[in-house]
């Protein structure tokens, strides 16, 4: 049986790729800086090697056969990866077909993905994004295993990144005490005693042994009545709206919530310091062109001046009111 791959001149794949991209011998020749006859000769050799016509003539150029389309679907991802590895400075997001896995909380998904997805649809239409839950403890290991390419959120692992983990702050997150509009604590002085005695909920992620706000209270010799810890922000707001639970949560959650008209924010008696909201990645991706393009795109789209803490008793403002 003839070993086609062993005998195949791999330079012919460059011609094949150009013909698949251009659908025209003349334009393929221009793309490769070759003569039209050189491209035609390469196509003839490729047809002989693969025992298929590969491209049929049309009025405007050439059309790939079923065999050519089948071959290209198998070869293209590896061809693009090889081209990128050999010529990293020639990265073109319009042509990149890679997949990136990003770890995010539901808060990050709502803040980042609508605008990012729209931008990528125009500037990187073939790039794929897969989302996975944000996990504080597992993040370094996920980077090491290659399960995550990028993360977006607050890096809360003892307030310092692990070895090899990079962060770029986009903005500081300010925190408020959120509650339903007719909550008993929504009016009048929010004293420390009333605040600590109320039924609290929190949102935590895998690996957070003690919620950040509880660590802060403990440093002041205080303890709140923490009853419920969830792993997502959206249900937390729904629970707050329907009950007497309160929560010290990011102020801007109000602007994202469908419940914003029914919620109010107040400054907690023990103020939570702002925390950095970051793009997070492993240093081995520092110089990878596609990865660098993606994180620089996110930074350029979303980095902005510091958010201001919510005013005491301030109802949520509608988006666009800023």
mmCIF file of N, CA and C in Angstrom, residues 33-159:
data_model
loop_
_atom_site.group_PDB
_atom_site.id
_atom_site.type_symbol
_atom_site.label_atom_id
_atom_site.label_comp_id
_atom_site.label_asym_id
_atom_site.label_seq_id
_atom_site.Cartn_x
_atom_site.Cartn_y
_atom_site.Cartn_z
ATOM 1 N N UNK A 33 3.146 34.777 -3.403
ATOM 2 C CA UNK A 33 4.255 35.411 -4.131
ATOM 3 C C UNK A 33 4.893 34.413 -5.097
ATOM 4 N N UNK A 34 4.064 33.641 -5.784
ATOM 5 C CA UNK A 34 4.509 32.678 -6.787
ATOM 6 C C UNK A 34 3.872 33.020 -8.126
ATOM 7 N N UNK A 35 4.393 32.431 -9.186
ATOM 8 C CA UNK A 35 3.763 32.603 -10.487
ATOM 9 C C UNK A 35 2.527 31.711 -10.571
ATOM 10 N N UNK A 36 1.632 32.075 -11.470
ATOM 11 C CA UNK A 36 0.420 31.279 -11.633
ATOM 12 C C UNK A 36 0.759 29.873 -12.107
ATOM 13 N N UNK A 37 1.765 29.766 -12.959
ATOM 14 C CA UNK A 37 2.156 28.440 -13.457
ATOM 15 C C UNK A 37 2.731 27.579 -12.343
ATOM 16 N N UNK A 38 3.436 28.200 -11.381
ATOM 17 C CA UNK A 38 3.985 27.440 -10.255
ATOM 18 C C UNK A 38 2.865 26.879 -9.387
ATOM 19 N N UNK A 39 1.824 27.678 -9.187
ATOM 20 C CA UNK A 39 0.680 27.206 -8.403
ATOM 21 C C UNK A 39 -0.044 26.091 -9.150
ATOM 22 N N UNK A 40 -0.225 26.257 -10.444
ATOM 23 C CA UNK A 40 -0.892 25.221 -11.241
ATOM 24 C C UNK A 40 -0.094 23.927 -11.219
ATOM 25 N N UNK A 41 1.218 24.032 -11.296
ATOM 26 C CA UNK A 41 2.074 22.844 -11.257
ATOM 27 C C UNK A 41 1.991 22.154 -9.895
ATOM 28 N N UNK A 42 1.971 22.961 -8.823
ATOM 29 C CA UNK A 42 1.857 22.391 -7.480
ATOM 30 C C UNK A 42 0.515 21.683 -7.305
ATOM 31 N N UNK A 43 -0.538 22.274 -7.863
ATOM 32 C CA UNK A 43 -1.858 21.658 -7.770
ATOM 33 C C UNK A 43 -1.883 20.332 -8.528
ATOM 34 N N UNK A 44 -1.213 20.296 -9.676
ATOM 35 C CA UNK A 44 -1.153 19.043 -10.442
ATOM 36 C C UNK A 44 -0.475 17.942 -9.626
ATOM 37 N N UNK A 45 0.635 18.278 -8.979
ATOM 38 C CA UNK A 45 1.361 17.290 -8.172
ATOM 39 C C UNK A 45 0.515 16.833 -6.977
ATOM 40 N N UNK A 46 -0.207 17.779 -6.388
ATOM 41 C CA UNK A 46 -1.046 17.436 -5.243
ATOM 42 C C UNK A 46 -2.188 16.508 -5.667
ATOM 43 N N UNK A 47 -2.754 16.757 -6.846
ATOM 44 C CA UNK A 47 -3.816 15.899 -7.367
ATOM 45 C C UNK A 47 -3.303 14.477 -7.596
ATOM 46 N N UNK A 48 -2.086 14.391 -8.115
ATOM 47 C CA UNK A 48 -1.502 13.072 -8.365
ATOM 48 C C UNK A 48 -1.238 12.335 -7.056
ATOM 49 N N UNK A 49 -0.758 13.061 -6.051
ATOM 50 C CA UNK A 49 -0.431 12.427 -4.773
ATOM 51 C C UNK A 49 -1.678 11.935 -4.054
ATOM 52 N N UNK A 50 -2.755 12.715 -4.125
ATOM 53 C CA UNK A 50 -3.963 12.402 -3.363
ATOM 54 C C UNK A 50 -5.031 11.711 -4.199
ATOM 55 N N UNK A 51 -4.748 11.553 -5.494
ATOM 56 C CA UNK A 51 -5.667 10.838 -6.389
ATOM 57 C C UNK A 51 -7.072 11.442 -6.357
ATOM 58 N N UNK A 52 -7.121 12.769 -6.441
ATOM 59 C CA UNK A 52 -8.405 13.475 -6.487
ATOM 60 C C UNK A 52 -8.182 14.791 -7.204
ATOM 61 N N UNK A 53 -9.188 15.252 -7.932
ATOM 62 C CA UNK A 53 -9.052 16.508 -8.661
ATOM 63 C C UNK A 53 -8.929 17.691 -7.708
ATOM 64 N N UNK A 54 -9.488 17.588 -6.504
ATOM 65 C CA UNK A 54 -9.393 18.564 -5.406
ATOM 66 C C UNK A 54 -10.130 19.874 -5.677
ATOM 67 N N UNK A 55 -9.899 20.480 -6.849
ATOM 68 C CA UNK A 55 -10.563 21.751 -7.177
ATOM 69 C C UNK A 55 -11.132 21.671 -8.588
ATOM 70 N N UNK A 56 -12.374 22.071 -8.740
ATOM 71 C CA UNK A 56 -13.031 22.096 -10.040
ATOM 72 C C UNK A 56 -13.164 23.537 -10.514
ATOM 73 N N UNK A 57 -13.012 23.744 -11.802
ATOM 74 C CA UNK A 57 -13.096 25.088 -12.356
ATOM 75 C C UNK A 57 -14.527 25.613 -12.288
ATOM 76 N N UNK A 58 -14.637 26.916 -11.991
ATOM 77 C CA UNK A 58 -15.921 27.620 -12.018
ATOM 78 C C UNK A 58 -15.730 28.898 -12.823
ATOM 79 N N UNK A 59 -16.792 29.644 -12.994
ATOM 80 C CA UNK A 59 -16.702 30.903 -13.743
ATOM 81 C C UNK A 59 -15.744 31.876 -13.067
ATOM 82 N N UNK A 60 -15.746 31.895 -11.732
ATOM 83 C CA UNK A 60 -14.937 32.881 -11.005
ATOM 84 C C UNK A 60 -13.619 32.330 -10.478
ATOM 85 N N UNK A 61 -13.380 31.035 -10.619
ATOM 86 C CA UNK A 61 -12.134 30.482 -10.090
ATOM 87 C C UNK A 61 -12.197 28.978 -9.967
ATOM 88 N N UNK A 62 -12.004 28.484 -8.742
ATOM 89 C CA UNK A 62 -12.059 27.046 -8.507
ATOM 90 C C UNK A 62 -12.900 26.764 -7.263
ATOM 91 N N UNK A 63 -13.498 25.573 -7.237
ATOM 92 C CA UNK A 63 -14.340 25.169 -6.117
ATOM 93 C C UNK A 63 -13.809 23.850 -5.565
ATOM 94 N N UNK A 64 -13.610 23.741 -4.235
ATOM 95 C CA UNK A 64 -13.066 22.505 -3.666
ATOM 96 C C UNK A 64 -14.049 21.343 -3.786
ATOM 97 N N UNK A 65 -13.512 20.161 -4.041
ATOM 98 C CA UNK A 65 -14.331 18.955 -4.065
ATOM 99 C C UNK A 65 -14.639 18.518 -2.632
ATOM 100 N N UNK A 66 -15.487 17.513 -2.517
ATOM 101 C CA UNK A 66 -15.804 16.983 -1.184
ATOM 102 C C UNK A 66 -14.548 16.461 -0.500
ATOM 103 N N UNK A 67 -13.660 15.828 -1.272
ATOM 104 C CA UNK A 67 -12.400 15.319 -0.709
ATOM 105 C C UNK A 67 -11.530 16.465 -0.218
ATOM 106 N N UNK A 68 -11.487 17.567 -0.945
ATOM 107 C CA UNK A 68 -10.687 18.722 -0.529
ATOM 108 C C UNK A 68 -11.239 19.326 0.756
ATOM 109 N N UNK A 69 -12.565 19.452 0.846
ATOM 110 C CA UNK A 69 -13.163 20.009 2.057
ATOM 111 C C UNK A 69 -12.915 19.103 3.260
ATOM 112 N N UNK A 70 -13.009 17.792 3.040
ATOM 113 C CA UNK A 70 -12.746 16.838 4.120
ATOM 114 C C UNK A 70 -11.293 16.942 4.583
ATOM 115 N N UNK A 71 -10.387 17.023 3.618
ATOM 116 C CA UNK A 71 -8.966 17.140 3.947
ATOM 117 C C UNK A 71 -8.681 18.430 4.703
ATOM 118 N N UNK A 72 -9.291 19.526 4.270
ATOM 119 C CA UNK A 72 -9.024 20.823 4.889
ATOM 120 C C UNK A 72 -9.551 20.897 6.318
ATOM 121 N N UNK A 73 -10.684 20.283 6.563
ATOM 122 C CA UNK A 73 -11.233 20.300 7.918
ATOM 123 C C UNK A 73 -10.306 19.583 8.891
ATOM 124 N N UNK A 74 -9.568 18.591 8.403
ATOM 125 C CA UNK A 74 -8.629 17.865 9.259
ATOM 126 C C UNK A 74 -7.288 18.571 9.362
ATOM 127 N N UNK A 75 -6.863 19.204 8.286
ATOM 128 C CA UNK A 75 -5.518 19.787 8.232
ATOM 129 C C UNK A 75 -5.467 21.206 8.779
ATOM 130 N N UNK A 76 -6.512 22.000 8.565
ATOM 131 C CA UNK A 76 -6.441 23.435 8.855
ATOM 132 C C UNK A 76 -6.015 23.782 10.274
ATOM 133 N N UNK A 77 -6.618 23.171 11.332
ATOM 134 C CA UNK A 77 -6.199 23.560 12.687
ATOM 135 C C UNK A 77 -4.708 23.357 12.924
ATOM 136 N N UNK A 78 -4.165 22.253 12.411
ATOM 137 C CA UNK A 78 -2.745 21.964 12.607
ATOM 138 C C UNK A 78 -1.882 22.868 11.725
ATOM 139 N N UNK A 79 -2.387 23.168 10.549
ATOM 140 C CA UNK A 79 -1.667 24.070 9.652
ATOM 141 C C UNK A 79 -1.560 25.461 10.269
ATOM 142 N N UNK A 80 -2.681 25.952 10.820
ATOM 143 C CA UNK A 80 -2.678 27.273 11.459
ATOM 144 C C UNK A 80 -1.760 27.298 12.671
ATOM 145 N N UNK A 81 -1.784 26.223 13.467
ATOM 146 C CA UNK A 81 -0.936 26.167 14.659
ATOM 147 C C UNK A 81 0.535 26.158 14.277
ATOM 148 N N UNK A 82 0.889 25.400 13.231
ATOM 149 C CA UNK A 82 2.276 25.346 12.781
ATOM 150 C C UNK A 82 2.721 26.696 12.236
ATOM 151 N N UNK A 83 1.855 27.326 11.461
ATOM 152 C CA UNK A 83 2.179 28.644 10.912
ATOM 153 C C UNK A 83 2.408 29.655 12.024
ATOM 154 N N UNK A 84 1.569 29.589 13.063
ATOM 155 C CA UNK A 84 1.697 30.516 14.178
ATOM 156 C C UNK A 84 2.968 30.253 14.977
ATOM 157 N N UNK A 85 3.317 28.977 15.146
ATOM 158 C CA UNK A 85 4.522 28.631 15.900
ATOM 159 C C UNK A 85 5.781 29.094 15.180
ATOM 160 N N UNK A 86 5.766 28.999 13.851
ATOM 161 C CA UNK A 86 6.946 29.380 13.076
ATOM 162 C C UNK A 86 7.030 30.886 12.897
ATOM 163 N N UNK A 87 5.886 31.548 12.731
ATOM 164 C CA UNK A 87 5.860 33.000 12.502
ATOM 165 C C UNK A 87 4.952 33.669 13.517
ATOM 166 N N UNK A 88 5.360 33.707 14.803
ATOM 167 C CA UNK A 88 4.462 34.209 15.848
ATOM 168 C C UNK A 88 4.097 35.672 15.710
ATOM 169 N N UNK A 89 4.959 36.475 15.096
ATOM 170 C CA UNK A 89 4.682 37.906 14.997
ATOM 171 C C UNK A 89 3.636 38.221 13.930
ATOM 172 N N UNK A 90 3.244 37.223 13.157
ATOM 173 C CA UNK A 90 2.289 37.452 12.088
ATOM 174 C C UNK A 90 0.869 37.050 12.499
ATOM 175 N N UNK A 91 0.606 37.076 13.798
ATOM 176 C CA UNK A 91 -0.716 36.680 14.289
ATOM 177 C C UNK A 91 -1.802 37.582 13.714
ATOM 178 N N UNK A 92 -2.838 36.953 13.203
ATOM 179 C CA UNK A 92 -3.976 37.679 12.642
ATOM 180 C C UNK A 92 -5.246 37.155 13.307
ATOM 181 N N UNK A 93 -5.883 37.949 14.182
ATOM 182 C CA UNK A 93 -7.082 37.455 14.871
ATOM 183 C C UNK A 93 -8.217 37.098 13.923
ATOM 184 N N UNK A 94 -8.248 37.725 12.750
ATOM 185 C CA UNK A 94 -9.307 37.413 11.789
ATOM 186 C C UNK A 94 -9.221 35.972 11.293
ATOM 187 N N UNK A 95 -8.008 35.392 11.318
ATOM 188 C CA UNK A 95 -7.820 34.048 10.783
ATOM 189 C C UNK A 95 -7.615 33.000 11.870
ATOM 190 N N UNK A 96 -7.419 33.433 13.103
ATOM 191 C CA UNK A 96 -7.103 32.481 14.176
ATOM 192 C C UNK A 96 -8.324 31.630 14.521
ATOM 193 N N UNK A 97 -8.099 30.316 14.640
ATOM 194 C CA UNK A 97 -9.202 29.390 14.884
ATOM 195 C C UNK A 97 -9.035 28.646 16.207
ATOM 196 N N UNK A 98 -8.254 29.183 17.110
ATOM 197 C CA UNK A 98 -8.012 28.529 18.385
ATOM 198 C C UNK A 98 -9.180 28.660 19.352
ATOM 199 N N UNK A 99 -9.104 27.879 20.436
ATOM 200 C CA UNK A 99 -10.111 27.895 21.497
ATOM 201 C C UNK A 99 -9.447 28.277 22.808
ATOM 202 N N UNK A 100 -10.066 29.195 23.550
ATOM 203 C CA UNK A 100 -9.556 29.611 24.851
ATOM 204 C C UNK A 100 -10.594 29.297 25.921
ATOM 205 N N UNK A 101 -10.118 28.717 27.017
ATOM 206 C CA UNK A 101 -10.980 28.440 28.162
ATOM 207 C C UNK A 101 -10.744 29.506 29.219
ATOM 208 N N UNK A 102 -11.805 30.198 29.615
ATOM 209 C CA UNK A 102 -11.707 31.296 30.572
ATOM 210 C C UNK A 102 -12.533 30.954 31.801
ATOM 211 N N UNK A 103 -11.923 31.095 32.974
ATOM 212 C CA UNK A 103 -12.628 30.882 34.241
ATOM 213 C C UNK A 103 -13.248 32.197 34.689
ATOM 214 N N UNK A 104 -14.557 32.185 34.967
ATOM 215 C CA UNK A 104 -15.275 33.385 35.401
ATOM 216 C C UNK A 104 -16.380 33.012 36.379
ATOM 217 N N UNK A 105 -16.709 33.954 37.247
ATOM 218 C CA UNK A 105 -17.939 33.846 38.032
ATOM 219 C C UNK A 105 -19.099 34.354 37.182
ATOM 220 N N UNK A 106 -20.331 34.157 37.664
ATOM 221 C CA UNK A 106 -21.474 34.669 36.911
ATOM 222 C C UNK A 106 -21.458 36.193 36.860
ATOM 223 N N UNK A 107 -20.895 36.835 37.880
ATOM 224 C CA UNK A 107 -20.733 38.293 37.877
ATOM 225 C C UNK A 107 -19.858 38.715 36.699
ATOM 226 N N UNK A 108 -18.733 38.011 36.511
ATOM 227 C CA UNK A 108 -17.819 38.341 35.419
ATOM 228 C C UNK A 108 -18.452 38.068 34.065
ATOM 229 N N UNK A 109 -19.198 36.976 33.973
ATOM 230 C CA UNK A 109 -19.858 36.653 32.704
ATOM 231 C C UNK A 109 -20.790 37.787 32.293
ATOM 232 N N UNK A 110 -21.581 38.284 33.231
ATOM 233 C CA UNK A 110 -22.528 39.354 32.908
ATOM 234 C C UNK A 110 -21.824 40.661 32.589
ATOM 235 N N UNK A 111 -20.713 40.929 33.250
ATOM 236 C CA UNK A 111 -20.010 42.191 33.023
ATOM 237 C C UNK A 111 -19.184 42.168 31.750
ATOM 238 N N UNK A 112 -18.598 41.012 31.431
ATOM 239 C CA UNK A 112 -17.596 40.952 30.377
ATOM 240 C C UNK A 112 -18.133 40.393 29.061
ATOM 241 N N UNK A 113 -18.843 39.281 29.111
ATOM 242 C CA UNK A 113 -19.090 38.513 27.899
ATOM 243 C C UNK A 113 -19.973 39.185 26.848
ATOM 244 N N UNK A 114 -21.028 39.927 27.195
ATOM 245 C CA UNK A 114 -21.820 40.522 26.111
ATOM 246 C C UNK A 114 -20.990 41.408 25.179
ATOM 247 N N UNK A 115 -20.201 42.284 25.754
ATOM 248 C CA UNK A 115 -19.397 43.186 24.922
ATOM 249 C C UNK A 115 -18.239 42.445 24.257
ATOM 250 N N UNK A 116 -17.592 41.521 24.997
ATOM 251 C CA UNK A 116 -16.469 40.781 24.425
ATOM 252 C C UNK A 116 -16.932 39.901 23.268
ATOM 253 N N UNK A 117 -18.065 39.234 23.427
ATOM 254 C CA UNK A 117 -18.576 38.374 22.361
ATOM 255 C C UNK A 117 -18.886 39.182 21.102
ATOM 256 N N UNK A 118 -19.456 40.367 21.288
ATOM 257 C CA UNK A 118 -19.756 41.219 20.139
ATOM 258 C C UNK A 118 -18.467 41.664 19.451
ATOM 259 N N UNK A 119 -17.467 42.041 20.242
ATOM 260 C CA UNK A 119 -16.192 42.498 19.678
ATOM 261 C C UNK A 119 -15.515 41.374 18.899
ATOM 262 N N UNK A 120 -15.488 40.184 19.485
ATOM 263 C CA UNK A 120 -14.810 39.068 18.834
ATOM 264 C C UNK A 120 -15.544 38.624 17.579
ATOM 265 N N UNK A 121 -16.855 38.783 17.557
ATOM 266 C CA UNK A 121 -17.597 38.440 16.358
ATOM 267 C C UNK A 121 -17.142 39.238 15.151
ATOM 268 N N UNK A 122 -16.651 40.450 15.403
ATOM 269 C CA UNK A 122 -16.159 41.308 14.325
ATOM 270 C C UNK A 122 -14.670 41.121 14.081
ATOM 271 N N UNK A 123 -13.885 41.046 15.153
ATOM 272 C CA UNK A 123 -12.426 41.086 15.032
ATOM 273 C C UNK A 123 -11.747 39.720 15.088
ATOM 274 N N UNK A 124 -12.414 38.711 15.636
ATOM 275 C CA UNK A 124 -11.833 37.362 15.693
ATOM 276 C C UNK A 124 -12.957 36.345 15.512
ATOM 277 N N UNK A 125 -13.585 36.334 14.342
ATOM 278 C CA UNK A 125 -14.816 35.555 14.157
ATOM 279 C C UNK A 125 -14.653 34.048 14.283
ATOM 280 N N UNK A 126 -13.434 33.538 14.108
ATOM 281 C CA UNK A 126 -13.231 32.086 14.180
ATOM 282 C C UNK A 126 -12.667 31.631 15.520
ATOM 283 N N UNK A 127 -12.358 32.572 16.393
ATOM 284 C CA UNK A 127 -11.839 32.213 17.711
ATOM 285 C C UNK A 127 -12.995 31.754 18.599
ATOM 286 N N UNK A 128 -12.748 30.696 19.365
ATOM 287 C CA UNK A 128 -13.794 30.149 20.235
ATOM 288 C C UNK A 128 -13.456 30.409 21.699
ATOM 289 N N UNK A 129 -14.491 30.693 22.489
ATOM 290 C CA UNK A 129 -14.343 30.887 23.929
ATOM 291 C C UNK A 129 -15.196 29.845 24.648
ATOM 292 N N UNK A 130 -14.592 29.169 25.604
ATOM 293 C CA UNK A 130 -15.322 28.250 26.474
ATOM 294 C C UNK A 130 -15.172 28.741 27.909
ATOM 295 N N UNK A 131 -16.272 28.800 28.648
ATOM 296 C CA UNK A 131 -16.250 29.304 30.017
ATOM 297 C C UNK A 131 -16.304 28.155 31.010
ATOM 298 N N UNK A 132 -15.613 28.355 32.127
ATOM 299 C CA UNK A 132 -15.619 27.379 33.212
ATOM 300 C C UNK A 132 -15.726 28.143 34.522
ATOM 301 N N UNK A 133 -16.272 27.552 35.579
ATOM 302 C CA UNK A 133 -16.436 28.284 36.840
ATOM 303 C C UNK A 133 -15.109 28.743 37.435
ATOM 304 N N UNK A 134 -15.147 29.901 38.062
ATOM 305 C CA UNK A 134 -13.976 30.471 38.731
ATOM 306 C C UNK A 134 -13.769 29.756 40.059
ATOM 307 N N UNK A 135 -12.543 29.308 40.326
ATOM 308 C CA UNK A 135 -12.220 28.610 41.566
ATOM 309 C C UNK A 135 -10.899 29.131 42.099
ATOM 310 N N UNK A 136 -10.926 29.718 43.288
ATOM 311 C CA UNK A 136 -9.725 30.337 43.847
ATOM 312 C C UNK A 136 -8.635 29.308 44.087
ATOM 313 N N UNK A 137 -8.976 28.221 44.788
ATOM 314 C CA UNK A 137 -7.960 27.241 45.171
ATOM 315 C C UNK A 137 -7.438 26.467 43.969
ATOM 316 N N UNK A 138 -8.326 26.161 43.021
ATOM 317 C CA UNK A 138 -7.947 25.306 41.904
ATOM 318 C C UNK A 138 -7.285 26.058 40.765
ATOM 319 N N UNK A 139 -7.313 27.382 40.775
ATOM 320 C CA UNK A 139 -6.852 28.151 39.627
ATOM 321 C C UNK A 139 -5.394 27.861 39.264
ATOM 322 N N UNK A 140 -4.432 27.926 40.202
ATOM 323 C CA UNK A 140 -3.050 27.614 39.822
ATOM 324 C C UNK A 140 -2.903 26.212 39.238
ATOM 325 N N UNK A 141 -3.590 25.234 39.837
ATOM 326 C CA UNK A 141 -3.521 23.862 39.330
ATOM 327 C C UNK A 141 -4.152 23.760 37.946
ATOM 328 N N UNK A 142 -5.241 24.498 37.724
ATOM 329 C CA UNK A 142 -5.890 24.484 36.415
ATOM 330 C C UNK A 142 -4.982 25.103 35.361
ATOM 331 N N UNK A 143 -4.244 26.137 35.728
ATOM 332 C CA UNK A 143 -3.247 26.697 34.820
ATOM 333 C C UNK A 143 -2.176 25.655 34.512
ATOM 334 N N UNK A 144 -1.700 24.961 35.545
ATOM 335 C CA UNK A 144 -0.634 23.972 35.367
ATOM 336 C C UNK A 144 -1.083 22.820 34.478
ATOM 337 N N UNK A 145 -2.328 22.390 34.646
ATOM 338 C CA UNK A 145 -2.843 21.268 33.854
ATOM 339 C C UNK A 145 -3.252 21.689 32.446
ATOM 340 N N UNK A 146 -3.327 22.983 32.220
ATOM 341 C CA UNK A 146 -3.781 23.455 30.923
ATOM 342 C C UNK A 146 -5.282 23.477 30.781
ATOM 343 N N UNK A 147 -5.998 23.324 31.899
ATOM 344 C CA UNK A 147 -7.453 23.327 31.833
ATOM 345 C C UNK A 147 -8.050 24.707 31.691
ATOM 346 N N UNK A 148 -7.272 25.741 32.030
ATOM 347 C CA UNK A 148 -7.724 27.129 31.930
ATOM 348 C C UNK A 148 -6.615 27.959 31.294
ATOM 349 N N UNK A 149 -6.978 28.789 30.333
ATOM 350 C CA UNK A 149 -6.009 29.665 29.678
ATOM 351 C C UNK A 149 -5.975 31.047 30.315
ATOM 352 N N UNK A 150 -7.101 31.459 30.879
ATOM 353 C CA UNK A 150 -7.241 32.818 31.384
ATOM 354 C C UNK A 150 -8.343 32.811 32.435
ATOM 355 N N UNK A 151 -8.237 33.706 33.402
ATOM 356 C CA UNK A 151 -9.307 33.866 34.387
ATOM 357 C C UNK A 151 -9.594 35.349 34.541
ATOM 358 N N UNK A 152 -10.821 35.663 34.907
ATOM 359 C CA UNK A 152 -11.217 37.049 35.136
ATOM 360 C C UNK A 152 -11.973 37.101 36.449
ATOM 361 N N UNK A 153 -11.501 37.939 37.358
ATOM 362 C CA UNK A 153 -12.164 38.057 38.650
ATOM 363 C C UNK A 153 -11.232 38.634 39.689
ATOM 364 N N UNK A 154 -11.631 38.523 40.943
ATOM 365 C CA UNK A 154 -10.793 38.970 42.042
ATOM 366 C C UNK A 154 -9.929 37.823 42.516
ATOM 367 N N UNK A 155 -8.614 37.981 42.477
ATOM 368 C CA UNK A 155 -7.732 36.911 42.931
ATOM 369 C C UNK A 155 -7.636 36.998 44.442
ATOM 370 N N UNK A 156 -8.242 36.037 45.151
ATOM 371 C CA UNK A 156 -8.415 36.133 46.597
ATOM 372 C C UNK A 156 -7.610 35.104 47.373
ATOM 373 N N UNK A 157 -6.651 34.449 46.732
ATOM 374 C CA UNK A 157 -5.885 33.409 47.410
ATOM 375 C C UNK A 157 -4.818 34.042 48.290
ATOM 376 N N UNK A 158 -5.208 34.357 49.540
ATOM 377 C CA UNK A 158 -4.314 35.026 50.491
ATOM 378 C C UNK A 158 -3.792 36.347 49.945
ATOM 379 N N UNK A 159 -4.573 36.954 49.038
ATOM 380 C CA UNK A 159 -4.294 38.294 48.501
ATOM 381 C C UNK A 159 -3.035 38.368 47.652
#
